[in-house]
Every structure is written in structure tokens, then in C-alpha cells.
XYZ file of C-alpha atoms in Angstrom:
613
model
C -58.004 95.816 84.021
C -60.874 93.684 85.626
C -59.153 90.090 84.762
C -55.873 91.084 86.516
C -55.483 92.080 90.112
C -52.193 94.190 89.993
C -51.647 97.412 88.383
C -50.066 97.541 84.652
C -47.197 99.932 83.555
C -47.098 101.307 80.084
C -43.718 100.601 78.172
C -42.821 102.574 75.183
C -40.122 100.322 73.265
C -39.081 103.167 70.859
C -38.377 105.797 73.528
C -35.812 103.551 75.272
C -34.244 102.564 71.925
C -34.043 106.358 70.821
C -32.509 107.190 74.046
C -29.902 104.446 73.639
C -29.015 105.483 70.259
C -28.389 108.933 71.364
C -26.193 107.596 73.872
C -24.253 105.474 71.383
C -24.754 107.571 68.279
C -20.820 107.734 67.581
C -20.032 104.282 69.125
C -20.210 101.480 66.309
C -19.375 98.882 68.578
C -22.664 99.335 70.487
C -24.700 99.112 67.227
C -25.991 95.650 67.999
C -26.832 96.396 71.543
C -28.866 99.464 70.176
C -30.977 97.155 67.776
C -31.499 94.429 70.222
C -34.840 96.095 71.461
C -36.224 95.267 67.868
C -35.819 91.506 68.615
C -38.422 92.102 71.356
C -41.097 89.461 71.462
C -44.057 88.291 73.811
C -47.617 87.276 73.760
C -50.545 89.561 74.698
C -52.567 88.073 77.343
C -55.974 89.403 76.272
C -55.673 88.508 72.320
C -52.904 85.811 72.408
C -51.172 87.289 69.500
C -47.505 88.357 69.496
C -46.376 91.932 71.046
C -43.231 93.103 69.184
C -41.395 96.300 68.375
C -43.627 97.530 65.695
C -46.578 97.665 68.328
C -44.323 100.127 70.203
C -46.594 100.505 73.291
C -47.614 97.726 75.615
C -48.757 97.076 79.333
C -46.745 94.769 81.717
C -47.296 93.733 85.167
C -44.220 94.403 87.434
C -45.392 91.765 89.785
C -46.285 88.946 87.386
C -43.387 88.464 84.898
C -45.657 86.575 82.388
C -48.407 89.172 82.008
C -48.419 91.564 79.055
C -51.199 93.364 76.984
C -51.046 95.341 73.645
C -51.828 99.000 74.516
C -54.832 98.878 72.156
C -56.158 95.582 73.788
C -55.685 97.061 77.155
C -57.880 99.817 75.991
C -60.748 97.821 74.227
C -64.131 99.176 75.690
C -66.078 97.382 78.341
C -69.161 97.126 76.069
C -69.532 96.433 72.406
C -72.279 97.743 69.943
C -73.424 96.633 66.511
C -71.636 93.126 66.522
C -74.498 90.732 67.605
C -76.653 89.779 64.621
C -79.687 90.727 66.694
C -78.393 94.115 67.766
C -77.618 93.361 71.336
C -75.017 94.889 73.456
C -72.023 92.689 74.358
C -70.207 93.070 77.623
C -66.748 91.650 78.853
C -66.766 88.069 80.412
C -64.399 85.596 81.786
C -65.830 82.077 81.552
C -64.781 79.070 83.884
C -65.810 76.815 80.941
C -64.731 75.959 77.340
C -66.464 78.052 74.623
C -65.938 78.975 70.959
C -66.071 82.481 69.048
C -69.125 82.719 66.997
C -67.187 84.888 64.458
C -63.823 83.113 63.935
C -65.012 79.692 65.374
C -61.801 79.436 67.342
C -62.306 77.302 70.207
C -61.194 78.903 73.601
C -60.199 77.715 77.043
C -61.557 78.803 80.425
C -60.478 81.893 81.778
C -59.842 83.702 78.149
C -61.483 87.016 77.857
C -64.550 87.174 75.536
C -67.420 89.693 74.622
C -70.757 88.048 75.470
C -74.588 88.590 74.790
C -76.167 86.753 77.548
C -79.703 87.025 75.696
C -78.821 85.186 72.750
C -75.518 83.450 73.875
C -73.381 85.061 71.286
C -69.623 85.074 72.080
C -66.848 86.997 70.432
C -63.136 86.710 71.350
C -61.045 89.822 72.032
C -58.991 89.160 68.735
C -62.362 89.470 66.483
C -63.363 92.446 68.503
C -60.387 94.012 67.935
C -60.539 93.517 64.012
C -64.099 94.620 64.034
C -62.957 97.789 65.770
C -59.981 98.331 63.302
C -57.822 98.475 66.587
C -54.858 96.509 65.612
C -52.442 99.160 65.432
C -48.542 99.177 64.675
C -46.202 102.193 64.834
C -43.882 101.884 61.859
C -40.746 103.638 61.172
C -41.687 103.840 57.363
C -44.594 106.081 58.130
C -45.246 109.035 60.459
C -48.832 107.877 61.460
C -49.971 104.677 63.039
C -50.919 101.904 60.713
C -54.150 99.976 61.247
C -54.517 96.275 60.240
C -57.425 95.676 57.617
C -59.825 93.318 59.274
C -60.296 90.905 56.099
C -57.526 89.340 54.235
C -57.580 89.968 50.462
C -55.313 89.754 47.308
C -53.492 92.931 46.471
C -49.982 94.581 45.893
C -47.850 95.409 48.845
C -46.358 98.896 48.326
C -43.265 97.724 50.467
C -41.953 95.044 48.105
C -44.028 95.630 44.825
C -45.214 92.308 44.896
C -48.632 90.562 44.876
C -49.698 89.073 48.307
C -52.789 87.290 49.699
C -53.372 87.837 53.374
C -53.540 90.719 55.809
C -52.594 94.253 55.128
C -51.803 97.330 57.082
C -52.637 100.970 55.840
C -52.876 104.426 57.214
C -56.532 105.624 57.765
C -55.269 109.204 58.191
C -53.448 109.687 54.814
C -55.806 110.047 51.800
C -53.455 108.237 49.442
C -52.373 105.520 52.161
C -50.007 102.700 51.105
C -50.919 99.147 51.611
C -48.280 96.999 53.353
C -48.738 93.251 53.800
C -48.111 91.871 57.082
C -44.976 89.703 56.103
C -43.122 92.903 54.856
C -44.401 95.120 57.853
C -42.688 92.811 60.384
C -39.333 92.226 58.591
C -36.288 92.673 60.799
C -34.610 95.824 60.522
C -31.350 93.927 60.176
C -30.737 90.520 58.568
C -27.979 88.301 57.356
C -28.779 87.387 53.782
C -27.401 83.835 53.953
C -29.929 83.052 56.749
C -32.792 83.927 54.296
C -31.525 82.417 51.087
C -30.156 78.868 52.149
C -26.459 80.206 51.984
C -26.826 80.705 48.337
C -26.060 84.320 48.698
C -23.690 85.834 51.572
C -22.585 88.929 53.024
C -20.022 89.537 55.924
C -22.136 92.385 57.361
C -26.082 92.506 58.310
C -28.032 94.094 55.818
C -30.072 97.172 57.067
C -33.682 97.626 56.035
C -34.293 100.931 54.268
C -37.794 102.328 53.202
C -36.638 103.830 49.798
C -33.906 104.290 47.549
C -34.027 108.037 46.357
C -32.833 108.545 42.768
C -30.439 110.940 43.798
C -28.503 108.058 46.013
C -29.033 105.887 43.044
C -27.227 108.208 40.775
C -24.449 109.020 43.259
C -23.752 105.274 43.632
C -23.530 104.837 39.876
C -26.934 103.003 39.589
C -25.984 99.819 41.357
C -27.797 96.616 40.766
C -29.501 93.963 43.037
C -26.918 91.491 44.201
C -29.448 88.596 43.938
C -31.423 89.202 40.513
C -29.071 91.676 39.051
C -31.822 94.198 38.241
C -31.702 97.709 39.016
C -33.613 100.008 41.285
C -34.398 103.143 39.179
C -37.913 101.973 38.436
C -38.538 100.970 41.931
C -36.892 103.833 44.248
C -40.036 104.162 46.207
C -39.808 100.387 47.285
C -38.166 99.192 50.341
C -34.727 97.411 50.243
C -31.929 95.933 52.246
C -28.472 97.395 51.936
C -25.005 97.608 53.360
C -23.682 101.105 52.743
C -20.051 99.985 53.532
C -19.877 97.532 50.674
C -22.345 98.962 48.178
C -24.375 95.666 48.744
C -28.202 96.150 47.780
C -30.924 93.900 47.335
C -34.592 94.016 46.508
C -36.784 93.178 49.643
C -38.167 90.008 48.170
C -34.628 88.979 46.920
C -33.217 89.304 50.356
C -36.012 87.431 52.119
C -36.883 84.515 49.884
C -35.184 81.475 49.771
C -32.997 80.956 46.520
C -34.849 79.656 43.404
C -33.827 76.911 41.378
C -32.223 79.578 39.076
C -29.618 80.185 41.557
C -28.565 76.405 42.286
C -26.101 74.749 40.059
C -27.556 73.567 36.822
C -25.042 70.831 35.795
C -23.366 67.885 36.971
C -19.404 67.667 37.070
C -19.574 64.013 36.150
C -21.280 64.837 32.837
C -18.689 67.381 32.051
C -15.316 66.271 33.179
C -13.252 68.447 30.627
C -15.380 71.625 31.287
C -13.179 74.911 30.896
C -13.567 77.095 34.004
C -12.749 80.704 33.173
C -11.178 83.261 33.856
C -7.786 81.706 33.283
C -5.396 81.832 36.100
C -2.642 84.127 34.630
C -2.032 86.012 31.349
C 0.166 83.153 29.734
C -2.557 80.740 30.246
C -4.768 79.834 27.036
C -7.245 77.394 25.512
C -4.180 75.756 23.799
C -2.404 75.365 27.102
C -5.659 73.640 28.498
C -5.657 71.538 25.511
C -1.866 70.504 25.656
C -2.031 69.120 29.301
C -5.274 67.189 28.307
C -3.620 65.767 25.109
C 0.068 65.999 25.850
C 0.792 62.907 23.779
C 0.300 64.557 20.403
C 2.873 64.734 17.750
C 5.010 67.810 16.843
C 4.670 68.946 13.397
C 6.862 71.255 11.317
C 6.237 74.847 11.626
C 6.600 76.983 8.503
C 9.258 79.739 9.528
C 12.498 81.055 7.330
C 14.791 79.631 9.878
C 15.050 76.267 11.596
C 13.541 76.379 15.243
C 15.355 75.006 18.261
C 13.858 73.829 21.721
C 15.275 76.031 24.332
C 14.937 74.645 28.027
C 17.836 75.949 29.686
C 16.935 78.200 32.834
C 20.139 80.213 32.124
C 19.411 80.998 28.353
C 19.019 84.895 27.483
C 17.761 84.465 23.956
C 14.392 85.921 24.834
C 12.870 88.295 27.533
C 10.532 86.576 29.664
C 7.143 88.127 30.605
C 7.506 90.791 33.492
C 4.180 92.568 33.871
C 5.636 94.982 36.230
C 8.129 96.446 33.924
C 6.040 95.623 30.576
C 8.704 93.399 29.276
C 7.721 90.391 27.522
C 7.756 88.322 24.403
C 4.711 86.993 22.900
C 4.360 83.573 21.335
C 4.105 83.890 17.490
C 1.289 81.177 17.353
C -1.237 82.038 20.186
C -0.087 85.618 20.867
C 0.136 84.900 24.548
C 3.109 85.935 26.829
C 6.197 83.532 27.065
C 6.539 82.902 30.898
C 8.192 79.554 30.978
C 10.370 77.062 29.219
C 10.531 74.951 27.258
C 10.040 76.985 24.106
C 10.809 77.064 20.350
C 13.082 79.877 19.242
C 14.524 80.973 15.913
C 18.050 79.476 15.460
C 19.332 82.393 13.504
C 21.714 84.409 15.627
C 23.488 86.391 12.771
C 22.038 89.569 10.865
C 18.915 90.904 11.813
C 17.481 89.593 15.098
C 14.500 87.454 14.545
C 11.808 87.376 17.430
C 10.023 84.385 16.413
C 9.237 82.137 19.483
C 6.583 79.439 19.991
C 5.177 77.736 22.918
C 5.755 74.095 23.254
C 1.954 73.388 22.982
C 1.672 75.732 20.052
C 4.143 73.331 18.134
C 1.377 70.558 18.381
C -1.375 72.227 16.819
C -3.222 69.970 14.334
C -2.562 70.872 10.603
C -6.087 70.417 9.583
C -9.393 70.701 11.577
C -12.544 68.807 9.961
C -15.984 69.586 10.735
C -15.346 72.729 12.549
C -18.537 73.621 14.403
C -18.220 77.687 12.988
C -17.216 76.188 9.310
C -18.329 72.572 8.994
C -18.652 72.854 5.243
C -14.902 72.842 4.468
C -11.752 71.731 6.405
C -9.712 74.377 7.964
C -5.958 74.316 7.416
C -3.225 75.685 9.683
C -1.246 78.762 8.571
C 1.540 80.257 10.372
C 1.211 83.384 8.439
C -1.705 84.316 6.017
C -0.716 84.884 2.558
C -2.356 87.660 0.798
C -2.980 89.632 3.886
C -0.906 92.761 4.370
C 1.812 91.930 6.809
C 0.122 88.921 7.826
C -2.691 90.773 9.748
C -6.243 89.357 9.089
C -9.582 89.729 10.932
C -10.746 86.715 12.996
C -14.157 85.612 11.953
C -15.318 84.595 15.466
C -14.086 87.325 17.699
C -13.849 90.061 14.885
C -10.218 91.129 16.700
C -7.190 91.747 14.236
C -4.537 89.115 14.392
C -1.176 88.285 13.004
C -0.365 84.910 14.779
C -1.350 81.418 13.502
C -4.673 80.684 11.992
C -7.060 78.170 10.719
C -8.056 79.232 7.156
C -10.504 78.273 4.508
C -9.111 80.097 1.469
C -12.018 78.991 -0.744
C -14.510 80.701 1.471
C -12.175 83.641 2.726
C -12.574 82.359 6.337
C -9.939 82.863 8.773
C -9.981 82.134 12.677
C -7.128 82.509 15.208
C -5.895 79.543 16.812
C -7.305 80.322 20.243
C -10.934 80.831 18.668
C -10.429 77.642 16.721
C -10.547 75.612 19.851
C -13.240 77.795 21.751
C -15.517 75.134 23.528
C -19.201 74.990 23.128
C -19.695 75.284 27.054
C -17.760 76.946 29.818
C -18.325 78.298 33.406
C -17.048 81.507 34.530
C -16.675 83.201 38.062
C -18.786 86.081 37.175
C -21.699 83.752 36.870
C -21.138 80.836 39.129
C -22.916 77.701 39.095
C -24.432 77.862 35.709
C -23.242 76.570 32.346
C -22.685 79.405 29.876
C -23.049 78.216 25.950
C -21.208 79.927 23.166
C -23.665 82.109 20.737
C -21.433 82.541 17.714
C -23.505 85.369 16.150
C -23.441 87.436 19.313
C -19.913 86.447 19.978
C -20.774 85.721 23.530
C -21.447 83.090 26.156
C -25.002 83.305 27.194
C -26.645 81.602 30.201
C -30.031 79.597 29.150
C -31.311 79.744 32.827
C -30.923 83.513 33.313
C -32.132 85.325 30.259
C -30.355 88.493 31.113
C -26.717 87.235 31.566
C -24.106 87.025 28.891
C -20.355 87.714 28.773
C -18.564 88.772 25.396
C -15.871 86.141 24.159
C -12.998 88.486 24.374
C -13.967 89.303 28.004
C -14.267 85.713 28.930
C -11.011 84.352 27.343
C -8.716 87.409 27.401
C -8.833 88.856 30.841
C -6.774 86.818 33.341
C -7.897 86.165 37.003
C -4.766 87.588 38.507
C -2.417 90.417 37.441
C 0.446 92.294 39.035
C 1.724 95.763 38.914
C 4.531 97.818 40.365
C 1.839 99.932 42.240
C 1.021 96.919 44.345
C 3.241 94.316 45.930
C 0.312 91.601 45.929
C -1.378 89.936 42.963
C -4.651 91.800 42.151
C -7.529 89.643 41.648
C -10.740 90.237 39.368
C -13.642 91.393 41.144
C -17.008 91.302 39.683
C -18.999 93.562 42.445
C -17.803 96.385 44.969
C -15.521 94.960 47.332
C -16.305 94.472 51.132
C -15.341 97.203 53.429
C -14.642 99.569 50.669
C -16.601 102.636 51.828
C -15.334 105.339 49.394
C -15.297 105.834 45.699
C -13.243 103.732 43.316
C -10.217 105.166 41.517
C -7.899 103.221 39.437
C -4.399 103.388 40.465
C -3.020 103.534 36.894
C -4.890 106.161 34.992
C -6.376 107.803 38.349
C -9.893 107.909 36.916
C -12.896 107.102 38.863
C -14.791 103.801 37.744
C -17.832 101.983 38.456
C -17.311 99.041 40.629
C -20.275 97.020 39.223
C -18.188 96.311 36.190
C -15.101 93.819 36.209
C -11.975 95.442 37.742
C -8.952 94.316 39.697
C -8.585 94.953 43.377
C -6.165 94.185 46.151
C -7.844 93.452 49.419
C -4.821 93.715 51.623
C -3.868 97.364 50.091
C -7.452 98.440 49.086
C -6.134 99.404 45.582
C -8.160 98.978 42.348
C -7.450 99.265 38.642
C -9.449 99.049 35.405
C -9.078 95.731 33.567
C -7.998 97.991 30.495
C -5.076 99.449 32.594
C -3.901 95.884 33.651
C -0.246 95.258 32.127
C -1.586 91.540 31.039
C -4.255 93.235 28.828
C -2.844 96.521 27.664
C 0.812 95.615 26.693
C 2.529 98.565 24.870
C 0.979 101.915 25.788
C -1.794 103.392 27.972
C -4.928 103.347 26.169
C -6.944 106.462 25.122
C -9.263 106.768 27.861
C -11.630 109.051 25.844
C -11.963 106.770 22.914
C -10.319 103.512 23.161
C -11.595 102.224 26.655
C -14.403 99.980 25.206
C -12.052 98.624 22.712
C -9.071 97.737 24.667
C -8.684 94.162 23.604
C -8.559 95.404 19.861
C -4.809 94.699 19.417
C -4.566 91.674 22.081
C -4.021 89.295 19.228
C -1.343 91.214 17.381
C 2.488 91.072 18.055
C 4.050 94.198 17.294
C 7.774 94.369 16.007
C 9.199 93.269 12.888
C 10.608 95.498 10.009
C 8.552 96.017 6.588
C 10.592 96.807 3.547
C 9.279 98.312 0.589
C 11.290 101.048 -1.223
C 8.498 102.106 -3.248
C 6.444 103.126 -0.362
C 9.095 104.501 1.665
C 12.971 104.477 1.031
C 13.600 103.296 4.640
C 12.772 100.084 6.750
C 9.636 100.611 8.677
C 8.860 99.401 12.094
C 5.489 97.790 12.822
C 4.283 99.343 16.380
C 1.465 100.446 18.480
C 1.029 104.135 18.295
C 1.786 106.518 21.263
C 0.643 109.970 21.813
C 3.727 111.369 20.656
C 3.439 110.006 17.313
C 0.880 112.700 16.571
C -1.317 112.237 13.228
C -0.989 109.988 10.384
C 0.835 111.783 7.244
C -2.021 110.302 4.892
C -5.521 110.494 6.560
C -4.758 112.924 9.376
C -6.225 110.813 12.347
C -4.712 110.208 15.446
C -2.091 107.629 15.714
C -2.535 106.927 19.607
C -3.279 103.383 20.159
C -3.598 102.401 16.534
C -1.311 99.985 14.374
C 1.179 101.952 12.590
C 4.328 101.984 10.715
C 7.145 104.337 11.373
C 10.683 105.202 10.127
C 13.314 105.037 12.772
C 15.669 107.089 10.254
C 13.285 109.949 9.520
C 9.984 111.458 10.939
C 7.822 109.495 8.628
C 4.774 107.703 10.252
C 1.626 106.107 8.794
C -1.354 104.081 10.091
C -1.878 100.508 8.814
C -4.889 101.138 6.956
C -3.234 103.801 4.792
C 0.139 101.944 4.305
C -1.913 98.994 3.083
C -3.735 101.085 0.387
C -0.497 102.812 -0.355
C 1.395 99.486 -1.148
C -1.759 98.328 -3.287
C -1.254 101.629 -5.262
C 2.409 101.039 -5.717
C 1.620 97.341 -6.752
């Protein structure tokens, strides 16, 4: 090169890195060292633009450590045609004085390279000459041919991220259907930490790797994952680039991983303005809205609860009147008011110890429920009156008008409107927060029976999932408490199988997970949700909360329907089919006789009693 006195050596960044990858292809500890070459940066001494890994080839001087040149800059022709407006030929020059380019009007310093026409004093810097020749080339792993930068800026859609950009684009002049890649996407790092790009709003322990497509076969094999930033899928954009961590099934769209977090991702409420905000999920199975309110208003008066026998307050730690909740053995006593497990004292229990055992038990806070609710947001036209048992409903079972689940616990009622709501739903707040959707207020939409986010139009969580699934659970299969997870777990490379039912499941839906033992289970299989019998995985999984507000047990005596007392239970597989309608009794509410083999579903027993009456 005429402007430099020493010979130059050609360097291929890719060949060196490929060799290093072959040397360390089975050594993950050297992965960072292998990728270090992709961070190579220096500046071209001819065009003064950056030389990086995507340019692949560059010349450097072994004598002068600060002299490097793009390969295409080094190979610029000595003479240039058809650029001068008059049609003169331009030649290479080095000026000792200041000058400016007649194309881009950039002011240049002495000793900078230029093309010049001495006849008309027309000057062009090396960068503009390179653009006119379409000689700005990069070698990109996403394409088999070199990509050339288009000389002029324009507004267009980038085929890497799928978004519209204004600026410089690269394309392949060899391929007939060439893609257009915006310069911002073309020079994205092969690996990045997402927290560095999104103001720490989103984070991941591993660097994310750039991938140039997400084939539909891979999308299907990974159970159609969603972007961890915007929660949208990849099926319609499988040809676009993305960032991913295969170790953790962590996938993000290109622009989601590289754009600072928007206002939608930032906390949209002030804690000072919401001092009593309910934060879900509840910490354990026994916790409920009523317990939360009890601690807020512990000075409320105890009222007399309607029961056939007097109630006594039990607070002795040595009492054996009731069995306390043991999720590892599925031994528990449920409160007759809120239908949540009894896990601690003090509690109210039935004083009757003679004759037939009475399993009536009540949390202390359930004894403090107000007798009347006025101007209730879900039924403002009439007051709602507290009933410990709904008169006129067969065996006390009613359908809650808010969550639509069957219930035989305490209820607030408007008999005039035939309106019934269980005591938990009666105190459901208008606004909550939930760990599955942090930083945003969720508002109750009673018509959809869900809490929805008004900031994010695509998020909602059903009332039952928000209130009935506790944050932790325990099981005999794991010595540690298992916590709710809302995304695939970190460092879990394999598929996910439930330790209880041994079925594979999709980790983008809520599940329980133990990080220490790497064990998981369906929320449906958790003892805190499924209290009585393994659910019917082929029919009942989506409806697993159906009987979470029903307390089984108790005896029904009606000699006209059946000569022996009937036990109110949840059906198991061995109960077979209903003797009246023939449907399977597995997981259903049933009545069965312990003396003979008579067994019948709840609905048929209800109709039978009406016929007898």
C-alpha cells in the first residue's frame, strides 16, 4: 500500500476461531475463550470505520501495532471512474493540508487518503468511494455468501428482527431473493447478558446465544415456548433471529432482548397508595383472604355460629380432638367455614363427644365473620346475610355465583335473588398483585372470573388459580418445600416429568419445583390442591379445583332413598359407575353405603330425594 512503508499481513478471524472451537469442542469451560475473538475491535486506517469479527478479513502491520485496514479497503482500485460530475478519472492522493469530501462534506485532516481529480479539484474520501463501489462487505454466519452494504440509507423491514428500521442495510447480491438486514442487527453480539440490555428489568444467569432461526420442529419439540419478555410465541416468526439459552429453555425475540425495557415492564403502582394490597399467591395451603383480613382487623367481635352443638375454643397443644394438616400423608381437617386446612391453634371445635363423631371445626378468624354485608360490589342491590348452611340446597352444597365452584361451607346469601357466594369470594379484593405477573396491578373482572392487567392486554389469571394455589407445598417424594414456578427452571436441560403421576408436562405453565433435587410436579397433583384422590388425568386435570371448596365426610340418612346411612365422599376409581346414570364416579361427589355396595353420584341422589319427597 503506497501510503504505508511496511508490508501487511492478512488475518482471518474466523479461521482462527474455528480452529479454537475444534480444539475445545468438548470443553465447556473454554467456551468463553473460544468466543472472545468475536469481541475483536479496531479501526481501519483508510476509511476510519470499525473493523470487527463480521468483516472476517483484515490487513495489519506487524511492525506498526496501530495500523490495520479492512481487506476491501486495502483492495480499493488506484483509479476511480464515473464519480466525478464532469467524467474525469480520480486517483489516490495523500494531502498534507485540510480538505473535505465533495460527496459527504466530511472535513478531513492532513494525511488522510482520498480520491482526487486535479482538473476540477473534486475530492472523495475512501469511505464514500467504498460505498459507491458497493465494496463494504461483511461475512455473516447467518448467510453463506458475503453481504454488501447498500450505499444509501432507507426505511425498510429488517429480515432479522421483523421490525421496520431506517438506516443502513446489508444484503446478498448473489442470491435472487436476498434478505435485507439492518446494520444494528447485523452487528449484534453472538452472546449477551439480557440484564445489560434491558436495564436489569429482565435477567438470566447464563449468556443468551444468538440463533438465526427457530425451526418449527424445534418449536414443537420444546412445546411451543413463549418469549420471556413479551410472552408472545415464535410459531409465526420461526424464520427470524432470536436469543436463547438451551440450558434453561429461555427464548426471547431479537428486539425484546436488545431493547431497553419499556414503561409496560416497570412497576405501575405506588405502594404508599395501596397499603392493604393483597400479594398472591398465599404462602401456604392454610392461608386465605379471611386470615389476611383477620390480622388486619383483629379487634372484631366474635359472633354466635349456628351449629347443633355448642363450640369450644381449643388452644391446648396436647389436644387430640382433631387431626392437623399433614400434606405428606394427606391427613387433614378442614375448617367448616372457609374450607381451608386447619394447621394451627386456636380453633373452635364441636363440644359433642358422645355418640356419632361431629367433625365441625372452625378457624378463629372464621368465627369473626360479619353477619351482614351491605353494598357488596358483586350484589349491591340487597344485603348479603351469612349462613353456616344453605337451607334448601341438597346436603348444603351450592354453586358460588362468583367462582362457580361447588361449596358446602359458610356462605353469604341473598335468598330473594337466589344469590350465593362463598366466604372467600365474598372478600375478594378489587385489586391484587401476583408473582406470575410482577410489578403490575391486577384488577378483578367478575364477568370473566379473572384478575386482568390493564397495562398488558394479553395477561389474565383465573380467580381460582390466583386464590387457591399456594406458593409452597410439601410431599413425601421430596424432603424440601416445593415452590411455584411460572417458567422453565434454570439449569434444567431435560424434559419435565411430574414426580406424582409420572406424566410429562409443559414447563411454561405453573408447576411446583424443587431446585435442590430438580424434582417437579403438576399443581394439580400437589396435596394442598388435590386432597382426596389422584385426579383423572384424562378428564379432570383442567377442572382439578372443582371440589377444593367442598368438605367431604358426614352422613346422610334418608330411609326412603336407601335403608342404610350414606357417606358423602369423593369418588375413587374403585367405586366404578353410578348405579343410576352409569357415569364414572372417579373424582366425582358421591354417596356410598358402607353396609352394602350401593353407590350413587351426587346429582342422581339429589334427583332421587326430590322424587321421594
